[in-house]
Coordinates of C-alpha atoms in Angstrom, one line a residue:
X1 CA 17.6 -0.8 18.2
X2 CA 19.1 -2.3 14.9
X3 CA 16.9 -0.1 12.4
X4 CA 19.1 2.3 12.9
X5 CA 21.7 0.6 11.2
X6 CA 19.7 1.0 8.1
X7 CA 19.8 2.4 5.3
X8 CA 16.0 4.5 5.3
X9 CA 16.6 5.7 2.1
X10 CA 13.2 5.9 -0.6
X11 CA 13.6 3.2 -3.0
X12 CA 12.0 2.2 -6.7
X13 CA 10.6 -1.3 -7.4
X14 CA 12.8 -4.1 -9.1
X15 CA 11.3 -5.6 -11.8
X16 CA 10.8 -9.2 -11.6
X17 CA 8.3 -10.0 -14.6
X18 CA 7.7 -8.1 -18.0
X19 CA 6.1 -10.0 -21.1
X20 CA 2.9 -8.7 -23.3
X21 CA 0.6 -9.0 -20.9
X22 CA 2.0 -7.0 -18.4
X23 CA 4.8 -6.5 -15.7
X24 CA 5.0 -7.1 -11.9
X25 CA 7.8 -5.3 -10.1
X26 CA 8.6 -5.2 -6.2
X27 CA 10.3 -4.5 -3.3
X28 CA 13.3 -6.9 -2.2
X29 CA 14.2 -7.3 1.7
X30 CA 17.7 -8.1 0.7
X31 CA 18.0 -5.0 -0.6
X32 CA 15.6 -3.0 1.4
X33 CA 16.6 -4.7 5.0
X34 CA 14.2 -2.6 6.7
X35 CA 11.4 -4.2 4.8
X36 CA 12.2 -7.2 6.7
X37 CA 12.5 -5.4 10.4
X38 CA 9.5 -3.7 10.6
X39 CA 8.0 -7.0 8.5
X40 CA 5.9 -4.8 5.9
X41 CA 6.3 -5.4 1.9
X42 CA 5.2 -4.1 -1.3
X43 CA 5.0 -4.9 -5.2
X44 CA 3.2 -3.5 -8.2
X45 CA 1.1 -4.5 -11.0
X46 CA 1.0 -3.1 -14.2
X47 CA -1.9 -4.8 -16.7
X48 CA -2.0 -3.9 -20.2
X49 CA -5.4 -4.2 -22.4
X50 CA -5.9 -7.9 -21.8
X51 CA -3.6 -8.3 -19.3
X52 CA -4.8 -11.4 -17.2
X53 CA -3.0 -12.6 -13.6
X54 CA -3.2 -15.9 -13.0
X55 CA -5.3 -17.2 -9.8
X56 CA -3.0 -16.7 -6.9
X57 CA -2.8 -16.9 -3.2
X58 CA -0.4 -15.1 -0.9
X59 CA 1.5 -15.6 2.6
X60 CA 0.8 -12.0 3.5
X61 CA -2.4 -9.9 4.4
X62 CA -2.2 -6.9 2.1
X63 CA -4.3 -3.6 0.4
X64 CA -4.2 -2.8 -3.2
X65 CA -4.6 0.7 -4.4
X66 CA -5.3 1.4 -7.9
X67 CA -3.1 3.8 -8.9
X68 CA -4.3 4.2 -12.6
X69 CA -7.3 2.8 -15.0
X70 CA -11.3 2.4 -15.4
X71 CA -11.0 -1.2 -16.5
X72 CA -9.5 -3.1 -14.1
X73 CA -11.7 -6.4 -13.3
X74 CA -10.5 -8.7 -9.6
X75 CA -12.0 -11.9 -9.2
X76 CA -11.4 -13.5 -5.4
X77 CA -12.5 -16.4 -3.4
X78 CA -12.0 -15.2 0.0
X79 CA -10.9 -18.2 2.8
X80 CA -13.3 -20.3 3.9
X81 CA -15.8 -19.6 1.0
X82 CA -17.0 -21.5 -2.0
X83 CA -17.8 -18.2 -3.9
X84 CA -16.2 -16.2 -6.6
X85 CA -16.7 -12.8 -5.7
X86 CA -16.2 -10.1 -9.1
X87 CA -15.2 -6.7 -8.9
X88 CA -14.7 -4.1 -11.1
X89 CA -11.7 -1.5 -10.3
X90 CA -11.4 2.2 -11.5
X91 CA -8.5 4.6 -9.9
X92 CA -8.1 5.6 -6.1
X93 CA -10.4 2.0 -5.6
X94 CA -8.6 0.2 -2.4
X95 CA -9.3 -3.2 -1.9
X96 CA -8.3 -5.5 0.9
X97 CA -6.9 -9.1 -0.1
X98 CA -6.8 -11.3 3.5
X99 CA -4.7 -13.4 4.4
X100 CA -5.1 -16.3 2.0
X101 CA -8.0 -15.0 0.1
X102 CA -7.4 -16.4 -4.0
X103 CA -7.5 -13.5 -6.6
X104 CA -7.2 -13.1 -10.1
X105 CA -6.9 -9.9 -12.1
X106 CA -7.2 -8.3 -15.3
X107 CA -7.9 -5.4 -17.7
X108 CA -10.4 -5.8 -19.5
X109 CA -10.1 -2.2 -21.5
X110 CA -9.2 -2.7 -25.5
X111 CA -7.7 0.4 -26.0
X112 CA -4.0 1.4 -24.5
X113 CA -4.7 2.3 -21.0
X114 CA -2.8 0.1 -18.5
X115 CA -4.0 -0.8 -15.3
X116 CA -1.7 -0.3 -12.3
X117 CA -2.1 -1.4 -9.0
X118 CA 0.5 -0.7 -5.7
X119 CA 0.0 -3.7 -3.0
X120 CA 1.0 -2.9 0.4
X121 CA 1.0 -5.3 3.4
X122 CA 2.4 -7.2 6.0
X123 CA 5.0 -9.6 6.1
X124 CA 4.4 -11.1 9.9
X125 CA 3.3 -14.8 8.3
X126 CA 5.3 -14.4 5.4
X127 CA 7.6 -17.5 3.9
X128 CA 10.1 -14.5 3.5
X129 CA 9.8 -11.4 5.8
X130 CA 9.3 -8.1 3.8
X131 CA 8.0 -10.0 1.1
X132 CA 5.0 -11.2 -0.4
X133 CA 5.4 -14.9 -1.6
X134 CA 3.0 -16.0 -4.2
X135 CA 1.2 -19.3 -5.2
X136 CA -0.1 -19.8 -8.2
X137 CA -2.9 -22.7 -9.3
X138 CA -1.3 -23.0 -12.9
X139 CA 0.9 -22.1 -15.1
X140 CA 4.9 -22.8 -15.1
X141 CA 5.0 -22.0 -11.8
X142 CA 1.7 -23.3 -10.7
X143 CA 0.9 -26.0 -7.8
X144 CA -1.1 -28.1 -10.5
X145 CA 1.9 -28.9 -12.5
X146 CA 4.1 -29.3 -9.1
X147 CA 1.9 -32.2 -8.5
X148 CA 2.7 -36.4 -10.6
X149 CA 0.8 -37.5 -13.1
X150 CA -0.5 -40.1 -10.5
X151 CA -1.6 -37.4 -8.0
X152 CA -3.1 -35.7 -10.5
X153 CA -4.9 -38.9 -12.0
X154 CA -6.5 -39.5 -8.3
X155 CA -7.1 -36.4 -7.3
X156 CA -9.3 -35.4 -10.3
X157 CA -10.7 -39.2 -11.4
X158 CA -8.5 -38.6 -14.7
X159 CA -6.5 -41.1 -16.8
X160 CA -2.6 -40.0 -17.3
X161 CA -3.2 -38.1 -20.2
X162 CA -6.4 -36.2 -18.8
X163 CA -4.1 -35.3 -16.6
X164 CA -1.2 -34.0 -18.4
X165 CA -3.7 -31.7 -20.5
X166 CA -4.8 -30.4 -16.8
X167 CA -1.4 -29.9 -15.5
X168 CA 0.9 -29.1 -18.4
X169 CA -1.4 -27.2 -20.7
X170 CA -1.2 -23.7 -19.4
X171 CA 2.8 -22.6 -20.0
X172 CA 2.3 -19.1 -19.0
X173 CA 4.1 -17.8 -16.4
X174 CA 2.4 -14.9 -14.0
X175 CA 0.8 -12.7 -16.5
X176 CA -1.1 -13.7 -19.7
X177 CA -2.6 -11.9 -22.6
X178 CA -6.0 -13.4 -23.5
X179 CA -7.3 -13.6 -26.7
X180 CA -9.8 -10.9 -28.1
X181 CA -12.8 -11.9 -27.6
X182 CA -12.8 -13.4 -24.3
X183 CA -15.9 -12.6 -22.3
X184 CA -14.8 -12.5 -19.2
X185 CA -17.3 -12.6 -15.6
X186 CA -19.4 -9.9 -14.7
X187 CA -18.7 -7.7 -11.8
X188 CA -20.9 -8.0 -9.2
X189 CA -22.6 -4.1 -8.6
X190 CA -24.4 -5.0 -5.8
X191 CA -21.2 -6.1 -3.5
X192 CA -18.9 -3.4 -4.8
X193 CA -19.4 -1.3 -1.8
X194 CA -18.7 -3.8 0.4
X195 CA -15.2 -4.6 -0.5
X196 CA -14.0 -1.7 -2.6
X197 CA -13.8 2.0 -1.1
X198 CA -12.9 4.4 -3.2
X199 CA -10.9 7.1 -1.3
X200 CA -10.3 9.6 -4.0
X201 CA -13.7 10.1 -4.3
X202 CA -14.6 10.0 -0.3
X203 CA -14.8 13.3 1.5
X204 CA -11.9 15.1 3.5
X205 CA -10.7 14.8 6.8
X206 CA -8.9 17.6 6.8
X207 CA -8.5 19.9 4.0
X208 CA -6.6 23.2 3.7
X209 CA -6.2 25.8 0.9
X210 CA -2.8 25.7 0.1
X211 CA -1.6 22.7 2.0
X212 CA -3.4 19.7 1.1
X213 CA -6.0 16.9 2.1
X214 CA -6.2 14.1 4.0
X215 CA -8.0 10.8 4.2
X216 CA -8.0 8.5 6.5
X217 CA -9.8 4.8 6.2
X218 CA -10.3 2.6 9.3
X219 CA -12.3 -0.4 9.6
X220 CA -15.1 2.1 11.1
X221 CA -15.7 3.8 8.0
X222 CA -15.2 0.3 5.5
X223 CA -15.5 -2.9 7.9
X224 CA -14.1 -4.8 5.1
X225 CA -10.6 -3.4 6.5
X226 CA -10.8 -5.4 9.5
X227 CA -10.2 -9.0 7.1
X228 CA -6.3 -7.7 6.4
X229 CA -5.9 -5.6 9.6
X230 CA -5.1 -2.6 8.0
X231 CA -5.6 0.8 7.4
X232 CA -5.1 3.8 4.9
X233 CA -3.9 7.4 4.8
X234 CA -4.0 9.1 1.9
X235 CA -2.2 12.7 1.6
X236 CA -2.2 15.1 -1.2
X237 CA 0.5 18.0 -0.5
X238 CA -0.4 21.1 -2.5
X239 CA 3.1 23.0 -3.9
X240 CA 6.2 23.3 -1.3
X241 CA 3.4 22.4 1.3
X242 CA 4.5 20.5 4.6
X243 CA 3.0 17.6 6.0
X244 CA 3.7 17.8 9.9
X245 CA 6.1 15.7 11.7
X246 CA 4.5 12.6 13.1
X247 CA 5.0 9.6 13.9
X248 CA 3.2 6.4 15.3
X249 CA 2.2 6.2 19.1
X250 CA 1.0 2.3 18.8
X251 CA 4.4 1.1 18.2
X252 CA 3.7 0.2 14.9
X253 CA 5.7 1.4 11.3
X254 CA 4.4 3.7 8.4
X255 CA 5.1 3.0 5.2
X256 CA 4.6 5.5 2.4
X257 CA 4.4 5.6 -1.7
X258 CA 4.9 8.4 -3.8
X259 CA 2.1 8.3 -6.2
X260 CA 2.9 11.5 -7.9
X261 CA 5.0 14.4 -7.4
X262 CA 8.7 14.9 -5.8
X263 CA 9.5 16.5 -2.7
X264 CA 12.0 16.2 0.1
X265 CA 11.5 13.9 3.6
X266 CA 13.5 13.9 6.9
X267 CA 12.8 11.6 9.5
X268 CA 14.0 11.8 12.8
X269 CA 15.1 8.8 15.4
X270 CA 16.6 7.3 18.7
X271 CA 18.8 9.9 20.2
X272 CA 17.5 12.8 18.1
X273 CA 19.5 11.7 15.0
X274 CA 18.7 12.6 11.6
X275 CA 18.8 9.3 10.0
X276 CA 17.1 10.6 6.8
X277 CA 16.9 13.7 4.4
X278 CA 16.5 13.5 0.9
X279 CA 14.5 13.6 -2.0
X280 CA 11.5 11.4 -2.8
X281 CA 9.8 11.1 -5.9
X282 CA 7.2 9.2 -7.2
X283 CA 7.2 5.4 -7.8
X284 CA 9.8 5.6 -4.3
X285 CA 8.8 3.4 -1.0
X286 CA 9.6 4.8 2.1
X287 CA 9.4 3.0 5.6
X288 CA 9.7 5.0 8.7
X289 CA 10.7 2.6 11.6
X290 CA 8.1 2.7 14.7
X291 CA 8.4 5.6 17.2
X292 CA 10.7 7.2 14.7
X293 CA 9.4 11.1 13.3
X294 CA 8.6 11.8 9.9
X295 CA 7.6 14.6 7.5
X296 CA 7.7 15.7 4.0
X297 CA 7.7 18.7 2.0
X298 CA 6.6 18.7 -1.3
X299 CA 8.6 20.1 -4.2
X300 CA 6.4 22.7 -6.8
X301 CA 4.6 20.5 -8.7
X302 CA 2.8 19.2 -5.4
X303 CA 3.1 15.4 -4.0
X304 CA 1.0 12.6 -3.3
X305 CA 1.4 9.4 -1.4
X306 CA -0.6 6.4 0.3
X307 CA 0.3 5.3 3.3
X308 CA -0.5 1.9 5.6
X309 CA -0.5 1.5 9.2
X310 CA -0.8 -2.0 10.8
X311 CA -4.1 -2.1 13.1
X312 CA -7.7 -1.0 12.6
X313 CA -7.7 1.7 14.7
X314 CA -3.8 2.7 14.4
X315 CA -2.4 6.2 16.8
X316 CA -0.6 8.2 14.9
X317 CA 0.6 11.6 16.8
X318 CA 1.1 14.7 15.5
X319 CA 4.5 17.5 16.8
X320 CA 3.4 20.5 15.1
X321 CA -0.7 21.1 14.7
X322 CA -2.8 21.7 17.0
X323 CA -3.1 18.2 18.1
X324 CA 0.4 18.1 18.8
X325 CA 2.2 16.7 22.2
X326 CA 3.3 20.0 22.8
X327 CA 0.0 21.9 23.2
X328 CA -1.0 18.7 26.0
X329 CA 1.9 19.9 28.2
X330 CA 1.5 22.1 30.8
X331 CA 3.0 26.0 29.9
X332 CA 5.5 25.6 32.9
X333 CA 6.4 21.6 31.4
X334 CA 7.2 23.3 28.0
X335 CA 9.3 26.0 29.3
X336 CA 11.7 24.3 31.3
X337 CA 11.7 21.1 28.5
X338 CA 12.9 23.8 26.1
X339 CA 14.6 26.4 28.3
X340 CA 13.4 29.5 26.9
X341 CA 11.2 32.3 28.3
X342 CA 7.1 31.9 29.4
X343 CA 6.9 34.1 26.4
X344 CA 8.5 32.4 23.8
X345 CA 6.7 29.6 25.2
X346 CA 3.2 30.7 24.9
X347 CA 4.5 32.3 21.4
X348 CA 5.3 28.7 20.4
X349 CA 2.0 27.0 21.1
X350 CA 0.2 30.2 20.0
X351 CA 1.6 29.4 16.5
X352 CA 0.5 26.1 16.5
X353 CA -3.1 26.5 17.2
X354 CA -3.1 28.1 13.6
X355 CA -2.5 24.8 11.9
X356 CA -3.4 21.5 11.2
X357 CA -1.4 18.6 10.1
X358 CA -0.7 20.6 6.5
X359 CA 1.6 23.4 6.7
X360 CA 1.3 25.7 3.8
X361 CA 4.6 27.9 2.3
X362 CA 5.1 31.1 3.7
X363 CA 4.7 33.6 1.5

């Protein structure tokens, strides 16, 4: 398989936008190959007060996860609808973007607090795999301005300079800063649940004193999922906890950012190899190939990450809880598998019935 050829290694966003209003950074596939093979991508927004992103569409189905703010505003016109849709954001808010749905976004705060929010996705459709490719309606770089004067003229029952003004007037590129005083639309409360889930404030799936907790969202707990085919772990690893080795039974990848916190990762692949063991820290991307094993340890100030998974429903298996493969096997499978007495054997699986998929330090 040629993802072992690659270089696994965590990597930070490169910036590719930073001006007044705000910066956009992301992942490259040139220089994150793997990106590209498991066809995933990733980028991040950063809004400061007034920070405003031009209406855009994208080739690529993706979630956004608010990773910091109480002001952040999305406007989207999802396919095959005539309506804006409002929304405000606040931290740990995820929010699925389909496939061709058109979004705007700002921060509408007045005081200092940015607003920051990681997009992760896949790239199957994409003009470039492992990345997102954007289109935006105006601005430098916008599909109004792409179009002559004539087009323009016809399109829109304008004369040529009606048209100009339409096309040419809005220079900014990306991300602008509006003017104080700006009123923009009001979020729509009533639809909030529908399309925003807020997993930091949703209850456990598993938590443990001293390891950590876990979330999981599938489309059966927020049906808007099922538009961008996704779903969402979200882990919170306590100081020098583990999170067991797992991996992905569906033959799909994982792909994992470090909110906050360091800690160290190995993941394990084709032939038993170690392809990875490092440090990770936070701001860092990490994509595990499919099939391949992966687990983290977090360092002393504790770690937290967001994960995506390809599907609705995705299978991801564990090796050392007491869900794992192991504890499925017959005794007499295990012993002769790992060559060691019926003792040791039982001793093994005995040891795993004590946890879940958070490992706490030893004392």
């Amino acid at each position: 398989m040629a993802s072992m050829d690659f270089d696994l290694s965590p990597r930070l966003a490169q910036q590719l936008f930073d001006g007044e209003a705000g910066s956009y950074h992301s992942w490259s596939s040139s220089e994150f190959p793997l990106l590209a093979e498991e066809k995933v991508g990733a980028g991040r927004l950063v809004l400061q007060p007034r920070g405003f992103a031009l209406p855009h569409y994208a080739d690529s189905s993706k979630l956004g996860y608010v990773l910091q703010g109480s002001d952040g505003i999305v406007g989207m016109v999802l396919p095959n609808s005539s309506e804006e849709v409002v929304l405000r954001l606040k931290k740990g808010d995820v929010i699925p973007l389909p496939l061709g749905a058109l979004s705007w976004w700002y921060n509408n705060g007045d005081h200092s607090e940015e607003v920051v929010v990681v997009f992760l996705g896949q790239t199957s459709k994409a003009h470039i795999p492992g990345e997102f490719t954007y289109f935006f309606l105006s601005g430098g770089q916008g599909i109004m301005g792409g179009f002559s004067t004539e087009f323009i003229s016809r399109a829109y029952k304008m004369n040529e300079k009606e048209a100009n003004k339409l096309a040419k007037s809005q220079t900014g590129i990306l991300l602008i800063k509006l003017e104080p005083g700006i009123s923009m639309p009001h979020p729509n409360t009533e639809i909030v649940e529908k399309m925003v889930y807020n997993i930091d404030a949703a209850l456990a799936d598993v938590d443990v004193r001293g390891g950590g907790v876990f979330k999981a969202l599938t489309a059966a707990r927020f049906p808007f999922l099922e538009e961008a085919g996704l779903s969402v772990n979200h882990v919170k690893l306590e100081a020098n906890a583990m999170y067991s080795p797992s991996y992905t039974a569906d033959g799909t990848f994982q792909v994992f950012y470090v909110a906050r916190g360091t800690g160290r990762v190995q993941v394990v692949g084709i032939g038993g190899k170690r392809v990875l063991d490092t440090k990770i820290q936070a701001g860092q991307l990490l994509v595990v190939p499919r099939f391949f094993v992966v687990a983290q340890i977090a360092d002393s100030e504790g770690m937290e990450f967001v994960s995506i998974l390809p599907g609705t429903s995705p299978g991801v298996e564990q090796f050392s809880s007491k869900k794992s493969v192991w504890n499925a096997l017959s005794p007499i499978v295990s012993q002769v598998a790992l060559s060691v007495t019926p003792e040791f054997e039982e001793f093994f699986k005995s040891n795993m019935q004590k946890t879940t998929i958070f490992i706490p330090p030893t004392n």
